[in-house]
Amino acid sequence: MDLVVLVGSFFAMLFLGFPIAFALLLSSLLYMVLYSSVPLIIIAQQLLKGVDSFTLLAIPFFVIAGCLMQGGGISKRIVDFAKKLVGWMPGGLAVVDIIASMIFAAMTGAGAATTAAVGGIMIPSMEEEGYDAGFASAVQAMGGIFGPIIPPSTLMVLYAVASGESVADMFLGGILPGLFLGLVLIVVVVAMCVRKGYKGSGTFNMKEAAKSLGSAIWALLAPVIILGGIYSGAFTPTEASAACCFYCLIVGLFIYKEMKWKDVLKTVYGGVKSAAGIMFIVAATQVFGWVITRAGIPQTIAKMFTESVSSPIVFMFAVCLILLVAGCFIDAVPALLIFAPIFCPTAQAYGINMVYFGVIMVIVLCIGLATPPVGINLYVASSVGGQPVHKIIPHLPMPLVAIAVGTIALILIPQITTLLPALTK
């Protein structure tokens, strides 16, 4: 009965429209009042503990960096470079959208930021070239899922903190799966564009592509600084995120000169607001996770799986199915923080590589970013593209199936994920 109250009250509040952080806190509070004699001050202590981490500082820095990139002209130059590179292909602008999203993802680590930054440029461009507005918005919603998949990734930072894994190993583990899924999505989207009759824009010109690369080189150096600094040992992930903020500020102010000093405070404030919302959810999930652990849910689930499921692969598919459903109703950040402590002990009992397990968790939850009813990328793409969500959804099944099939391949071939982390050992 106590578990029914905890979980039932949480989902009831979600369906009633409570913000996710408040639903987590209030359901935890209700459980403790009814079934625990522990002093309620523990809630405040757990809230503080949830964000009292040097590693978690990377999240607000990456969010602020994304805002600085958008305001400083970095995202615009990335899109222009991608256009010159592949815009001539059939369905070229859709491919540009995905590639630009993947490049931007390698800088920010957030799905909504990627969708907004690239979509603000690409969706109108695609409409001007005759693309259906709903299809253009759908492509951008799917492109945005790479924000948390391709490192650096806020979700991977959170998983590393929740599971005790290395952030650097998680980032390395996400590189090849992210590129693989990007290629899968590009193939399917090109096929859809060919069927719809969407042609390329212009012809490939090496001179123009080289010129665009020269203009975008400062933007493209951002992921080199972030990932190169981490893997060379020059930075911790948190220090790399702070260095990225400083670098984007310098590029926007003094190199591209698209950001004025008066804009800096407003841009940073927007990033701080977004980061504050994420960190509040992180703190609230610490309380909820503490209550779940106290209630013995992880141990119960671990016992249930190990007694009824003998194969690690079957366990992986069962976890993916649960996360896929959860991702439709809960945002990826709280979903990861809720389910990682529940499933990680069982994954360890099966002898599953925890970096591989974490990357698969992140990918499956990111699919939820583009699925109704809670997919944040859908609503950002809808807002940026000026299209109602119901006109975007009909264009999503094929790309979603493509990503799902690609994810199945990653589950069955764990070496794609574990190769790069293993090379650094």
GROMACS .gro file of N, CA and C in nm, residues 335-413:
model
  237
  335ALA      N    1   1.326   1.148  -1.533
  335ALA     CA    2   1.312   1.005  -1.561
  335ALA      C    3   1.445   0.933  -1.539
  336LEU      N    4   1.554   0.993  -1.586
  336LEU     CA    5   1.685   0.931  -1.566
  336LEU      C    6   1.720   0.922  -1.419
  337LEU      N    7   1.694   1.030  -1.347
  337LEU     CA    8   1.731   1.033  -1.205
  337LEU      C    9   1.642   0.940  -1.121
  338ILE      N   10   1.522   0.915  -1.167
  338ILE     CA   11   1.433   0.823  -1.096
  338ILE      C   12   1.472   0.678  -1.125
  339PHE      N   13   1.496   0.646  -1.253
  339PHE     CA   14   1.514   0.506  -1.291
  339PHE      C   15   1.657   0.456  -1.281
  340ALA      N   16   1.756   0.545  -1.289
  340ALA     CA   17   1.895   0.498  -1.280
  340ALA      C   18   1.924   0.427  -1.148
  341PRO      N   19   1.885   0.485  -1.032
  341PRO     CA   20   1.910   0.412  -0.907
  341PRO      C   21   1.831   0.282  -0.895
  342ILE      N   22   1.720   0.272  -0.968
  342ILE     CA   23   1.637   0.152  -0.962
  342ILE      C   24   1.699   0.039  -1.044
  343PHE      N   25   1.742   0.071  -1.167
  343PHE     CA   26   1.788  -0.033  -1.259
  343PHE      C   27   1.938  -0.061  -1.254
  344CYS      N   28   2.017   0.033  -1.208
  344CYS     CA   29   2.163   0.013  -1.209
  344CYS      C   30   2.207  -0.108  -1.124
  345PRO      N   31   2.153  -0.127  -1.003
  345PRO     CA   32   2.194  -0.245  -0.926
  345PRO      C   33   2.165  -0.377  -0.997
  346THR      N   34   2.050  -0.381  -1.066
  346THR     CA   35   2.016  -0.503  -1.139
  346THR      C   36   2.110  -0.523  -1.258
  347ALA      N   37   2.141  -0.414  -1.328
  347ALA     CA   38   2.234  -0.424  -1.441
  347ALA      C   39   2.370  -0.474  -1.394
  348GLN      N   40   2.415  -0.426  -1.279
  348GLN     CA   41   2.542  -0.473  -1.224
  348GLN      C   42   2.535  -0.621  -1.188
  349ALA      N   43   2.419  -0.664  -1.136
  349ALA     CA   44   2.402  -0.806  -1.102
  349ALA      C   45   2.410  -0.895  -1.225
  350TYR      N   46   2.369  -0.843  -1.340
  350TYR     CA   47   2.378  -0.918  -1.465
  350TYR      C   48   2.517  -0.907  -1.528
  351GLY      N   49   2.604  -0.826  -1.473
  351GLY     CA   50   2.737  -0.809  -1.529
  351GLY      C   51   2.741  -0.721  -1.653
  352ILE      N   52   2.641  -0.634  -1.668
  352ILE     CA   53   2.634  -0.545  -1.783
  352ILE      C   54   2.730  -0.427  -1.764
  353ASN      N   55   2.802  -0.393  -1.869
  353ASN     CA   56   2.890  -0.276  -1.866
  353ASN      C   57   2.807  -0.152  -1.835
  354MET      N   58   2.845  -0.077  -1.731
  354MET     CA   59   2.760   0.032  -1.684
  354MET      C   60   2.764   0.154  -1.774
  355VAL      N   61   2.873   0.174  -1.847
  355VAL     CA   62   2.877   0.283  -1.945
  355VAL      C   63   2.781   0.252  -2.060
  356TYR      N   64   2.787   0.131  -2.109
  356TYR     CA   65   2.695   0.085  -2.214
  356TYR      C   66   2.550   0.097  -2.167
  357PHE      N   67   2.524   0.055  -2.044
  357PHE     CA   68   2.388   0.063  -1.989
  357PHE      C   69   2.342   0.208  -1.981
  358GLY      N   70   2.430   0.296  -1.936
  358GLY     CA   71   2.394   0.437  -1.923
  358GLY      C   72   2.367   0.503  -2.057
  359VAL      N   73   2.450   0.472  -2.158
  359VAL     CA   74   2.429   0.531  -2.290
  359VAL      C   75   2.296   0.485  -2.349
  360ILE      N   76   2.263   0.357  -2.333
  360ILE     CA   77   2.134   0.307  -2.383
  360ILE      C   78   2.019   0.375  -2.310
  361MET      N   79   2.031   0.390  -2.178
  361MET     CA   80   1.927   0.462  -2.102
  361MET      C   81   1.906   0.602  -2.157
  362VAL      N   82   2.015   0.674  -2.179
  362VAL     CA   83   2.007   0.811  -2.230
  362VAL      C   84   1.940   0.814  -2.366
  363ILE      N   85   1.980   0.724  -2.456
  363ILE     CA   86   1.923   0.722  -2.591
  363ILE      C   87   1.773   0.697  -2.587
  364VAL      N   88   1.731   0.597  -2.510
  364VAL     CA   89   1.587   0.562  -2.505
  364VAL      C   90   1.507   0.678  -2.446
  365LEU      N   91   1.558   0.740  -2.342
  365LEU     CA   92   1.487   0.854  -2.284
  365LEU      C   93   1.483   0.973  -2.380
  366CYS      N   94   1.587   0.987  -2.463
  366CYS     CA   95   1.588   1.097  -2.559
  366CYS      C   96   1.484   1.078  -2.669
  367ILE      N   97   1.448   0.953  -2.697
  367ILE     CA   98   1.339   0.930  -2.792
  367ILE      C   99   1.213   0.999  -2.741
  368GLY      N  100   1.196   0.998  -2.608
  368GLY     CA  101   1.079   1.063  -2.547
  368GLY      C  102   1.076   1.213  -2.565
  369LEU      N  103   1.190   1.274  -2.601
  369LEU     CA  104   1.193   1.419  -2.625
  369LEU      C  105   1.109   1.457  -2.747
  370ALA      N  106   1.088   1.359  -2.836
  370ALA     CA  107   1.014   1.388  -2.960
  370ALA      C  108   0.882   1.315  -2.968
  371THR      N  109   0.835   1.258  -2.856
  371THR     CA  110   0.708   1.185  -2.857
  371THR      C  111   0.606   1.256  -2.769
  372PRO      N  112   0.479   1.261  -2.811
  372PRO     CA  113   0.375   1.319  -2.725
  372PRO      C  114   0.346   1.226  -2.609
  373PRO      N  115   0.287   1.273  -2.499
  373PRO     CA  116   0.237   1.411  -2.485
  373PRO      C  117   0.335   1.509  -2.421
  374VAL      N  118   0.452   1.462  -2.371
  374VAL     CA  119   0.539   1.551  -2.294
  374VAL      C  120   0.666   1.590  -2.369
  375GLY      N  121   0.687   1.538  -2.491
  375GLY     CA  122   0.813   1.562  -2.561
  375GLY      C  123   0.844   1.709  -2.579
  376ILE      N  124   0.944   1.757  -2.506
  376ILE     CA  125   0.975   1.900  -2.505
  376ILE      C  126   1.020   1.948  -2.643
  377ASN      N  127   1.091   1.863  -2.719
  377ASN     CA  128   1.136   1.904  -2.852
  377ASN      C  129   1.018   1.934  -2.944
  378LEU      N  130   0.910   1.858  -2.928
  378LEU     CA  131   0.791   1.881  -3.009
  378LEU      C  132   0.738   2.022  -2.989
  379TYR      N  133   0.731   2.064  -2.864
  379TYR     CA  134   0.673   2.194  -2.834
  379TYR      C  135   0.767   2.309  -2.871
  380VAL      N  136   0.897   2.285  -2.857
  380VAL     CA  137   0.993   2.387  -2.900
  380VAL      C  138   0.989   2.401  -3.051
  381ALA      N  139   0.989   2.288  -3.124
  381ALA     CA  140   0.981   2.292  -3.270
  381ALA      C  141   0.849   2.354  -3.315
  382SER      N  142   0.741   2.324  -3.243
  382SER     CA  143   0.611   2.382  -3.274
  382SER      C  144   0.614   2.534  -3.259
  383SER      N  145   0.677   2.580  -3.151
  383SER     CA  146   0.686   2.723  -3.125
  383SER      C  147   0.774   2.793  -3.228
  384VAL      N  148   0.890   2.734  -3.255
  384VAL     CA  149   0.984   2.795  -3.349
  384VAL      C  150   0.929   2.793  -3.491
  385GLY      N  151   0.864   2.681  -3.528
  385GLY     CA  152   0.813   2.667  -3.664
  385GLY      C  153   0.674   2.725  -3.685
  386GLY      N  154   0.609   2.765  -3.577
  386GLY     CA  155   0.475   2.822  -3.589
  386GLY      C  156   0.370   2.721  -3.634
  387GLN      N  157   0.392   2.594  -3.601
  387GLN     CA  158   0.300   2.489  -3.640
  387GLN      C  159   0.240   2.422  -3.517
  388PRO      N  160   0.109   2.393  -3.519
  388PRO     CA  161   0.051   2.319  -3.407
  388PRO      C  162   0.108   2.177  -3.402
  389VAL      N  163   0.113   2.122  -3.283
  389VAL     CA  164   0.176   1.991  -3.264
  389VAL      C  165   0.106   1.884  -3.348
  390HIS      N  166  -0.025   1.893  -3.364
  390HIS     CA  167  -0.096   1.788  -3.436
  390HIS      C  168  -0.059   1.784  -3.585
  391LYS      N  169   0.005   1.889  -3.637
  391LYS     CA  170   0.051   1.886  -3.775
  391LYS      C  171   0.195   1.833  -3.786
  392ILE      N  172   0.262   1.821  -3.674
  392ILE     CA  173   0.399   1.769  -3.671
  392ILE      C  174   0.397   1.617  -3.651
  393ILE      N  175   0.310   1.572  -3.562
  393ILE     CA  176   0.308   1.431  -3.522
  393ILE      C  177   0.295   1.333  -3.639
  394PRO      N  178   0.211   1.359  -3.743
  394PRO     CA  179   0.200   1.260  -3.853
  394PRO      C  180   0.331   1.233  -3.927
  395HIS      N  181   0.430   1.322  -3.916
  395HIS     CA  182   0.557   1.303  -3.986
  395HIS      C  183   0.662   1.232  -3.900
  396LEU      N  184   0.627   1.196  -3.777
  396LEU     CA  185   0.725   1.140  -3.684
  396LEU      C  186   0.742   0.988  -3.687
  397PRO      N  187   0.640   0.909  -3.723
  397PRO     CA  188   0.655   0.763  -3.709
  397PRO      C  189   0.778   0.704  -3.776
  398MET      N  190   0.806   0.739  -3.902
  398MET     CA  191   0.920   0.681  -3.973
  398MET      C  192   1.053   0.715  -3.905
  399PRO      N  193   1.080   0.842  -3.875
  399PRO     CA  194   1.206   0.873  -3.806
  399PRO      C  195   1.216   0.806  -3.669
  400LEU      N  196   1.105   0.798  -3.596
  400LEU     CA  197   1.108   0.734  -3.464
  400LEU      C  198   1.138   0.586  -3.476
  401VAL      N  199   1.077   0.520  -3.576
  401VAL     CA  200   1.105   0.378  -3.598
  401VAL      C  201   1.252   0.359  -3.635
  402ALA      N  202   1.306   0.450  -3.715
  402ALA     CA  203   1.447   0.440  -3.755
  402ALA      C  204   1.538   0.447  -3.634
  403ILE      N  205   1.511   0.543  -3.543
  403ILE     CA  206   1.593   0.556  -3.423
  403ILE      C  207   1.576   0.434  -3.333
  404ALA      N  208   1.453   0.381  -3.326
  404ALA     CA  209   1.428   0.262  -3.244
  404ALA      C  210   1.505   0.142  -3.297
  405VAL      N  211   1.504   0.123  -3.430
  405VAL     CA  212   1.578   0.012  -3.491
  405VAL      C  213   1.729   0.031  -3.467
  406GLY      N  214   1.777   0.155  -3.481
  406GLY     CA  215   1.917   0.182  -3.453
  406GLY      C  216   1.954   0.152  -3.309
  407THR      N  217   1.863   0.182  -3.218
  407THR     CA  218   1.887   0.154  -3.075
  407THR      C  219   1.894   0.003  -3.049
  408ILE      N  220   1.807  -0.073  -3.116
  408ILE     CA  221   1.812  -0.219  -3.103
  408ILE      C  222   1.948  -0.271  -3.148
  409ALA      N  223   1.999  -0.215  -3.258
  409ALA     CA  224   2.132  -0.256  -3.306
  409ALA      C  225   2.239  -0.225  -3.202
  410LEU      N  226   2.228  -0.110  -3.136
  410LEU     CA  227   2.326  -0.073  -3.033
  410LEU      C  228   2.318  -0.167  -2.913
  411ILE      N  229   2.196  -0.210  -2.880
  411ILE     CA  230   2.180  -0.305  -2.769
  411ILE      C  231   2.245  -0.439  -2.803
  412LEU      N  232   2.225  -0.484  -2.925
  412LEU     CA  233   2.275  -0.614  -2.966
  412LEU      C  234   2.426  -0.613  -2.993
  413ILE      N  235   2.480  -0.493  -3.021
  413ILE     CA  236   2.625  -0.481  -3.049
  413ILE      C  237   2.685  -0.381  -2.951
   0.00000   0.00000   0.00000
